[in-house]
Amino acid sequence: MRQRAAVLCGAAVIAAGTVTAVPAVPAEATATRLPQPAPTAPAAGPHWKKCATEDYPTLQCASLEVPLDHARPRGEQITLALSRVPHTARTYQGPLLVNPGGPGGSGLTLAGFVASSLPAKVAAQYDVIGFDPRGVGRSSPALDCRPGHFAPVRPDSVPDTPDVERANLARAESFADACGDKYADVLPYIDTVSAARDVDAIRAALGAEKLSYFGYSYGTYLGAVYAKLHPQRVRRLVLDSVVGPEDVWYDANLHQDLAFNDRHRAFMAWIAEHDAAYGLGTDPERVESTWYAMRAALAKRPAGGRVGASELEDTYMPGGYYNGYWPYLAEAFAAYVNDGDTGPLVEAYENFGAPDASGDNGYSVYTAVQCRDAGWPRDWDDWRDDSWGLYEKAPFLVWNNAWYNAPCAFWPTPSRQPVDVANAELPPVLLFQATGDAATPYEGGVAAHRLLGGSSLVVEEGGGNHGITLSGNDCLDEHLAAYLTDGTVPHGDGGEADAVCPALPDPKPLESKAASTSSRGSTLHGLLGFRG
């Protein structure tokens, strides 16, 4: 949910079309007991308009009204922005709804990417449907609780004095208060269950009896919740980089902290391996110590008056999502350390970490969903104890991540209970997971495989990226294409994985002839939201 690197990719801006009728949908269910949904009323199809981009010339856009509160289908309405790449083949397999994660990520451009990245014969059989979930982007209302919340320079994320801790707590509480003041009537309905009800409203408006769904990151949890609510309406279900469904959401963030630290150390080891390019030493531990020395220096004197310690963490966190960013981040690191040149570091911050309007919107939805979806500690002592305990083992992102989620300690809306997504009523489901994924650690994919009866898990062995299909790994993509073609899934011998694919090699330094990363990988990771 941050600005992406302009050197790698650029997301197209898409304007939504106009209105459609609203299908009646069942009342919102509790997490522990989910009733069978009531029949939906017939709905007029969306009014699609051309919204082509240079990359996606057949893209179309529309909008759909849905109830703010699905328990009151004739009450206040909100608007979802939709996109579509229509099918072209005689064989039509219905809509394939795609979601990039977040929560808070826009999915409009993702429809064009998925349709153009799948084998043409496969994509031609589907209407590939993107959407901005409630509160996001082109949907209305779009949340923006506190514009400029991440403006530099923020207090140091590590609260090593009472004053620094108080400053960070004040920021978190003020964000929660601002959300409550601006969106008191909306926040009770910005959650995953409501978004899953929206998914079914989209299905009904498209006139489809069943829906195929393809979600990345948080989108895997949204897909699993939808499948729990409407198992009889799921045709195919693809979940890539799977949220641990039993860790929603406080524990999930604690597990992320450990995994991101491991991934950051893998990046340090990569820099050491390429000492000839970066001159930072051949010992990964020494390289890591140098990085933390850079952090300490920036805490005292921010680069360009913009990149302090917290902003440095924001800048390097995306390297935990996608190793295609490593060469750019390493260049900035080396320039600062070896030459005292802050320019590349400021540029890296602007490309990878700096907030913009879409980031403000994405963060507002992220907090609204996560704080509403599940319970969070309301006693700050719990956060402090857990974070300091982890910091001793994994200092890279622990406190940055804690403050990112800290508004949930003060959230004005009561929390729901998490949905138990265990499900034995689905057709075959296909899961993809990298063993070194930091944002959604490997154990979450294994847990989802266990809970979703009849699912198949494809593992990228040795991979550390988050979002692994349609990003250059042909082995993974062959499994995806086979499944979307006719429902074929691999079946293993009873172990954790049903199929294993080797990871793609790590990138090379920019000076190398092999400097360019997979164009599909770069584009995909420009569309997937951070933090989700």
GROMACS .gro file of N, CA and C in nm, residues 210-316:
model
  321
  210LYS      N    1  -2.203  -1.945  -1.009
  210LYS     CA    2  -2.082  -1.972  -0.933
  210LYS      C    3  -1.973  -1.875  -0.975
  211LEU      N    4  -1.875  -1.860  -0.885
  211LEU     CA    5  -1.767  -1.764  -0.905
  211LEU      C    6  -1.634  -1.835  -0.889
  212SER      N    7  -1.539  -1.806  -0.977
  212SER     CA    8  -1.400  -1.844  -0.954
  212SER      C    9  -1.328  -1.725  -0.894
  213TYR      N   10  -1.231  -1.753  -0.808
  213TYR     CA   11  -1.165  -1.647  -0.731
  213TYR      C   12  -1.016  -1.674  -0.724
  214PHE      N   13  -0.937  -1.567  -0.740
  214PHE     CA   14  -0.791  -1.575  -0.739
  214PHE      C   15  -0.741  -1.459  -0.653
  215GLY      N   16  -0.689  -1.492  -0.534
  215GLY     CA   17  -0.645  -1.388  -0.442
  215GLY      C   18  -0.502  -1.405  -0.399
  216TYR      N   19  -0.434  -1.291  -0.384
  216TYR     CA   20  -0.299  -1.286  -0.328
  216TYR      C   21  -0.305  -1.231  -0.187
  217SER      N   22  -0.215  -1.278  -0.099
  217SER     CA   23  -0.191  -1.216   0.030
  217SER      C   24  -0.320  -1.208   0.112
  218TYR      N   25  -0.356  -1.091   0.166
  218TYR     CA   26  -0.483  -1.078   0.237
  218TYR      C   27  -0.600  -1.128   0.153
  219GLY      N   28  -0.586  -1.117   0.021
  219GLY     CA   29  -0.692  -1.168  -0.067
  219GLY      C   30  -0.716  -1.316  -0.048
  220THR      N   31  -0.618  -1.390   0.006
  220THR     CA   32  -0.642  -1.532   0.034
  220THR      C   33  -0.739  -1.548   0.151
  221TYR      N   34  -0.727  -1.461   0.249
  221TYR     CA   35  -0.820  -1.468   0.363
  221TYR      C   36  -0.960  -1.426   0.319
  222LEU      N   37  -0.969  -1.320   0.240
  222LEU     CA   38  -1.099  -1.280   0.186
  222LEU      C   39  -1.161  -1.394   0.107
  223GLY      N   40  -1.082  -1.463   0.026
  223GLY     CA   41  -1.135  -1.575  -0.051
  223GLY      C   42  -1.179  -1.690   0.037
  224ALA      N   43  -1.103  -1.718   0.143
  224ALA     CA   44  -1.141  -1.826   0.233
  224ALA      C   45  -1.268  -1.792   0.310
  225VAL      N   46  -1.283  -1.666   0.349
  225VAL     CA   47  -1.405  -1.625   0.419
  225VAL      C   48  -1.524  -1.632   0.323
  226TYR      N   49  -1.506  -1.586   0.200
  226TYR     CA   50  -1.615  -1.598   0.102
  226TYR      C   51  -1.655  -1.744   0.084
  227ALA      N   52  -1.556  -1.832   0.074
  227ALA     CA   53  -1.585  -1.974   0.056
  227ALA      C   54  -1.659  -2.031   0.176
  228LYS      N   55  -1.630  -1.981   0.295
  228LYS     CA   56  -1.701  -2.027   0.414
  228LYS      C   57  -1.846  -1.981   0.412
  229LEU      N   58  -1.868  -1.857   0.370
  229LEU     CA   59  -2.004  -1.804   0.364
  229LEU      C   60  -2.087  -1.867   0.252
  230HIS      N   61  -2.022  -1.896   0.139
  230HIS     CA   62  -2.094  -1.939   0.020
  230HIS      C   63  -2.025  -2.057  -0.048
  231PRO      N   64  -2.008  -2.168   0.020
  231PRO     CA   65  -1.931  -2.277  -0.042
  231PRO      C   66  -1.993  -2.329  -0.171
  232GLN      N   67  -2.125  -2.324  -0.181
  232GLN     CA   68  -2.192  -2.378  -0.300
  232GLN      C   69  -2.176  -2.285  -0.421
  233ARG      N   70  -2.122  -2.165  -0.399
  233ARG     CA   71  -2.107  -2.069  -0.508
  233ARG      C   72  -1.962  -2.059  -0.556
  234VAL      N   73  -1.875  -2.142  -0.502
  234VAL     CA   74  -1.734  -2.143  -0.542
  234VAL      C   75  -1.713  -2.245  -0.653
  235ARG      N   76  -1.661  -2.200  -0.764
  235ARG     CA   77  -1.629  -2.290  -0.875
  235ARG      C   78  -1.483  -2.331  -0.869
  236ARG      N   79  -1.394  -2.233  -0.865
  236ARG     CA   80  -1.251  -2.257  -0.848
  236ARG      C   81  -1.197  -2.152  -0.752
  237LEU      N   82  -1.097  -2.190  -0.675
  237LEU     CA   83  -1.043  -2.102  -0.572
  237LEU      C   84  -0.891  -2.116  -0.570
  238VAL      N   85  -0.821  -2.006  -0.603
  238VAL     CA   86  -0.676  -2.002  -0.605
  238VAL      C   87  -0.630  -1.903  -0.498
  239LEU      N   88  -0.545  -1.949  -0.408
  239LEU     CA   89  -0.494  -1.865  -0.300
  239LEU      C   90  -0.342  -1.867  -0.305
  240ASP      N   91  -0.281  -1.751  -0.328
  240ASP     CA   92  -0.136  -1.736  -0.346
  240ASP      C   93  -0.080  -1.652  -0.232
  241SER      N   94   0.018  -1.710  -0.159
  241SER     CA   95   0.081  -1.644  -0.043
  241SER      C   96  -0.023  -1.628   0.066
  242VAL      N   97  -0.043  -1.738   0.138
  242VAL     CA   98  -0.165  -1.758   0.214
  242VAL      C   99  -0.154  -1.704   0.357
  243VAL      N  100  -0.250  -1.623   0.395
  243VAL     CA  101  -0.262  -1.576   0.532
  243VAL      C  102  -0.287  -1.694   0.624
  244GLY      N  103  -0.216  -1.699   0.737
  244GLY     CA  104  -0.245  -1.802   0.837
  244GLY      C  105  -0.382  -1.777   0.897
  245PRO      N  106  -0.482  -1.856   0.863
  245PRO     CA  107  -0.620  -1.823   0.902
  245PRO      C  108  -0.647  -1.836   1.051
  246GLU      N  109  -0.554  -1.897   1.125
  246GLU     CA  110  -0.573  -1.910   1.269
  246GLU      C  111  -0.499  -1.800   1.347
  247ASP      N  112  -0.437  -1.706   1.276
  247ASP     CA  113  -0.355  -1.603   1.341
  247ASP      C  114  -0.409  -1.462   1.324
  248VAL      N  115  -0.534  -1.448   1.285
  248VAL     CA  116  -0.591  -1.317   1.252
  248VAL      C  117  -0.617  -1.239   1.381
  249TRP      N  118  -0.559  -1.113   1.390
  249TRP     CA  119  -0.453  -1.054   1.312
  249TRP      C  120  -0.331  -1.019   1.400
  250TYR      N  121  -0.349  -1.010   1.529
  250TYR     CA  122  -0.237  -0.970   1.616
  250TYR      C  123  -0.122  -1.070   1.608
  251ASP      N  124  -0.153  -1.198   1.622
  251ASP     CA  125  -0.047  -1.299   1.616
  251ASP      C  126   0.018  -1.303   1.479
  252ALA      N  127  -0.060  -1.278   1.375
  252ALA     CA  128  -0.003  -1.279   1.240
  252ALA      C  129   0.108  -1.176   1.228
  253ASN      N  130   0.088  -1.060   1.289
  253ASN     CA  131   0.191  -0.956   1.281
  253ASN      C  132   0.315  -0.993   1.362
  254LEU      N  133   0.298  -1.060   1.473
  254LEU     CA  134   0.414  -1.106   1.550
  254LEU      C  135   0.494  -1.209   1.470
  255HIS      N  136   0.425  -1.298   1.402
  255HIS     CA  137   0.494  -1.397   1.320
  255HIS      C  138   0.565  -1.331   1.202
  256GLN      N  139   0.503  -1.226   1.146
  256GLN     CA  140   0.569  -1.152   1.040
  256GLN      C  141   0.703  -1.095   1.085
  257ASP      N  142   0.707  -1.044   1.207
  257ASP     CA  143   0.828  -0.980   1.256
  257ASP      C  144   0.949  -1.073   1.247
  258LEU      N  145   0.930  -1.197   1.287
  258LEU     CA  146   1.039  -1.294   1.280
  258LEU      C  147   1.076  -1.325   1.136
  259ALA      N  148   0.974  -1.341   1.052
  259ALA     CA  149   0.999  -1.378   0.913
  259ALA      C  150   1.066  -1.264   0.835
  260PHE      N  151   1.025  -1.140   0.860
  260PHE     CA  152   1.088  -1.027   0.793
  260PHE      C  153   1.234  -1.011   0.836
  261ASN      N  154   1.263  -1.040   0.960
  261ASN     CA  155   1.401  -1.032   1.004
  261ASN      C  156   1.487  -1.135   0.930
  262ASP      N  157   1.433  -1.256   0.913
  262ASP     CA  158   1.505  -1.359   0.837
  262ASP      C  159   1.527  -1.314   0.693
  263ARG      N  160   1.426  -1.252   0.636
  263ARG     CA  161   1.436  -1.210   0.496
  263ARG      C  162   1.536  -1.095   0.480
  264HIS      N  163   1.536  -1.004   0.578
  264HIS     CA  164   1.633  -0.895   0.575
  264HIS      C  165   1.776  -0.950   0.584
  265ARG      N  166   1.794  -1.051   0.666
  265ARG     CA  167   1.927  -1.112   0.677
  265ARG      C  168   1.965  -1.183   0.547
  266ALA      N  169   1.868  -1.240   0.479
  266ALA     CA  170   1.898  -1.300   0.348
  266ALA      C  171   1.944  -1.192   0.250
  267PHE      N  172   1.884  -1.075   0.258
  267PHE     CA  173   1.927  -0.963   0.174
  267PHE      C  174   2.069  -0.920   0.210
  268MET      N  175   2.101  -0.913   0.338
  268MET     CA  176   2.236  -0.877   0.380
  268MET      C  177   2.337  -0.980   0.328
  269ALA      N  178   2.299  -1.107   0.333
  269ALA     CA  179   2.388  -1.212   0.281
  269ALA      C  180   2.408  -1.197   0.130
  270TRP      N  181   2.304  -1.156   0.059
  270TRP     CA  182   2.314  -1.133  -0.085
  270TRP      C  183   2.410  -1.019  -0.116
  271ILE      N  184   2.403  -0.913  -0.035
  271ILE     CA  185   2.495  -0.800  -0.053
  271ILE      C  186   2.639  -0.846  -0.029
  272ALA      N  187   2.659  -0.928   0.076
  272ALA     CA  188   2.793  -0.980   0.103
  272ALA      C  189   2.844  -1.067  -0.011
  273GLU      N  190   2.755  -1.143  -0.069
  273GLU     CA  191   2.792  -1.228  -0.182
  273GLU      C  192   2.839  -1.144  -0.301
  274HIS      N  193   2.786  -1.024  -0.312
  274HIS     CA  194   2.820  -0.936  -0.424
  274HIS      C  195   2.905  -0.818  -0.377
  275ASP      N  196   3.003  -0.849  -0.293
  275ASP     CA  197   3.090  -0.743  -0.240
  275ASP      C  198   3.162  -0.668  -0.351
  276ALA      N  199   3.191  -0.735  -0.460
  276ALA     CA  200   3.260  -0.667  -0.571
  276ALA      C  201   3.178  -0.550  -0.624
  277ALA      N  202   3.047  -0.561  -0.615
  277ALA     CA  203   2.959  -0.454  -0.665
  277ALA      C  204   2.935  -0.347  -0.560
  278TYR      N  205   2.930  -0.387  -0.431
  278TYR     CA  206   2.883  -0.292  -0.330
  278TYR      C  207   2.990  -0.251  -0.229
  279GLY      N  208   3.096  -0.327  -0.216
  279GLY     CA  209   3.206  -0.288  -0.129
  279GLY      C  210   3.168  -0.275   0.017
  280LEU      N  211   3.076  -0.357   0.062
  280LEU     CA  212   3.030  -0.351   0.201
  280LEU      C  213   3.079  -0.469   0.284
  281GLY      N  214   3.165  -0.551   0.226
  281GLY     CA  215   3.221  -0.663   0.298
  281GLY      C  216   3.162  -0.795   0.257
  282THR      N  217   3.232  -0.902   0.290
  282THR     CA  218   3.190  -1.037   0.252
  282THR      C  219   3.127  -1.114   0.367
  283ASP      N  220   3.122  -1.053   0.484
  283ASP     CA  221   3.064  -1.117   0.602
  283ASP      C  222   2.922  -1.065   0.621
  284PRO      N  223   2.818  -1.150   0.607
  284PRO     CA  224   2.680  -1.102   0.619
  284PRO      C  225   2.652  -1.033   0.753
  285GLU      N  226   2.711  -1.084   0.861
  285GLU     CA  227   2.686  -1.021   0.991
  285GLU      C  228   2.747  -0.881   0.997
  286ARG      N  229   2.862  -0.864   0.935
  286ARG     CA  230   2.923  -0.731   0.933
  286ARG      C  231   2.841  -0.636   0.845
  287VAL      N  232   2.791  -0.685   0.734
  287VAL     CA  233   2.704  -0.603   0.649
  287VAL      C  234   2.579  -0.560   0.726
  288GLU      N  235   2.522  -0.654   0.799
  288GLU     CA  236   2.403  -0.622   0.878
  288GLU      C  237   2.436  -0.517   0.985
  289SER      N  238   2.550  -0.530   1.051
  289SER     CA  239   2.590  -0.431   1.150
  289SER      C  240   2.606  -0.293   1.087
  290THR      N  241   2.657  -0.290   0.965
  290THR     CA  242   2.673  -0.164   0.894
  290THR      C  243   2.538  -0.102   0.863
  291TRP      N  244   2.441  -0.186   0.827
  291TRP     CA  245   2.307  -0.135   0.800
  291TRP      C  246   2.247  -0.071   0.926
  292TYR      N  247   2.265  -0.136   1.041
  292TYR     CA  248   2.210  -0.079   1.165
  292TYR      C  249   2.288   0.046   1.207
  293ALA      N  250   2.415   0.054   1.172
  293ALA     CA  251   2.490   0.177   1.197
  293ALA      C  252   2.435   0.291   1.110
  294MET      N  253   2.400   0.259   0.986
  294MET     CA  254   2.335   0.358   0.899
  294MET      C  255   2.204   0.404   0.962
  295ARG      N  256   2.128   0.310   1.014
  295ARG     CA  257   2.001   0.344   1.078
  295ARG      C  258   2.024   0.440   1.196
  296ALA      N  259   2.122   0.410   1.278
  296ALA     CA  260   2.151   0.495   1.393
  296ALA      C  261   2.192   0.636   1.350
  297ALA      N  262   2.270   0.644   1.244
  297ALA     CA  263   2.312   0.775   1.194
  297ALA      C  264   2.193   0.855   1.142
  298LEU      N  265   2.103   0.788   1.073
  298LEU     CA  266   1.987   0.856   1.016
  298LEU      C  267   1.889   0.899   1.125
  299ALA      N  268   1.887   0.826   1.237
  299ALA     CA  269   1.802   0.868   1.348
  299ALA      C  270   1.847   1.004   1.402
  300LYS      N  271   1.976   1.032   1.392
  300LYS     CA  272   2.029   1.160   1.440
  300LYS      C  273   2.025   1.268   1.332
  301ARG      N  274   2.048   1.225   1.206
  301ARG     CA  275   2.052   1.322   1.097
  301ARG      C  276   1.984   1.260   0.974
  302PRO      N  277   1.854   1.284   0.957
  302PRO     CA  278   1.782   1.224   0.844
  302PRO      C  279   1.839   1.267   0.710
  303ALA      N  280   1.846   1.173   0.618
  303ALA     CA  281   1.898   1.200   0.484
  303ALA      C  282   1.802   1.294   0.411
  304GLY      N  283   1.856   1.402   0.358
  304GLY     CA  284   1.774   1.496   0.284
  304GLY      C  285   1.662   1.558   0.366
  305GLY      N  286   1.674   1.550   0.498
  305GLY     CA  287   1.567   1.599   0.583
  305GLY      C  288   1.441   1.517   0.574
  306ARG      N  289   1.449   1.396   0.515
  306ARG     CA  290   1.329   1.314   0.491
  306ARG      C  291   1.341   1.170   0.538
  307VAL      N  292   1.459   1.115   0.537
  307VAL     CA  293   1.476   0.972   0.565
  307VAL      C  294   1.543   0.955   0.700
  308GLY      N  295   1.460   0.942   0.804
  308GLY     CA  296   1.510   0.908   0.936
  308GLY      C  297   1.508   0.759   0.956
  309ALA      N  298   1.519   0.716   1.081
  309ALA     CA  299   1.525   0.572   1.110
  309ALA      C  300   1.396   0.501   1.069
  310SER      N  301   1.281   0.559   1.099
  310SER     CA  302   1.154   0.494   1.064
  310SER      C  303   1.135   0.489   0.913
  311GLU      N  304   1.173   0.597   0.845
  311GLU     CA  305   1.160   0.600   0.700
  311GLU      C  306   1.255   0.502   0.634
  312LEU      N  307   1.372   0.481   0.695
  312LEU     CA  308   1.465   0.381   0.642
  312LEU      C  309   1.401   0.243   0.646
  313GLU      N  310   1.335   0.211   0.757
  313GLU     CA  311   1.266   0.082   0.767
  313GLU      C  312   1.156   0.071   0.662
  314ASP      N  313   1.082   0.179   0.641
  314ASP     CA  314   0.978   0.178   0.537
  314ASP      C  315   1.039   0.150   0.400
  315THR      N  316   1.158   0.203   0.377
  315THR     CA  317   1.223   0.190   0.246
  315THR      C  318   1.273   0.049   0.221
  316TYR      N  319   1.324  -0.016   0.325
  316TYR     CA  320   1.385  -0.148   0.307
  316TYR      C  321   1.287  -0.262   0.332
   0.00000   0.00000   0.00000
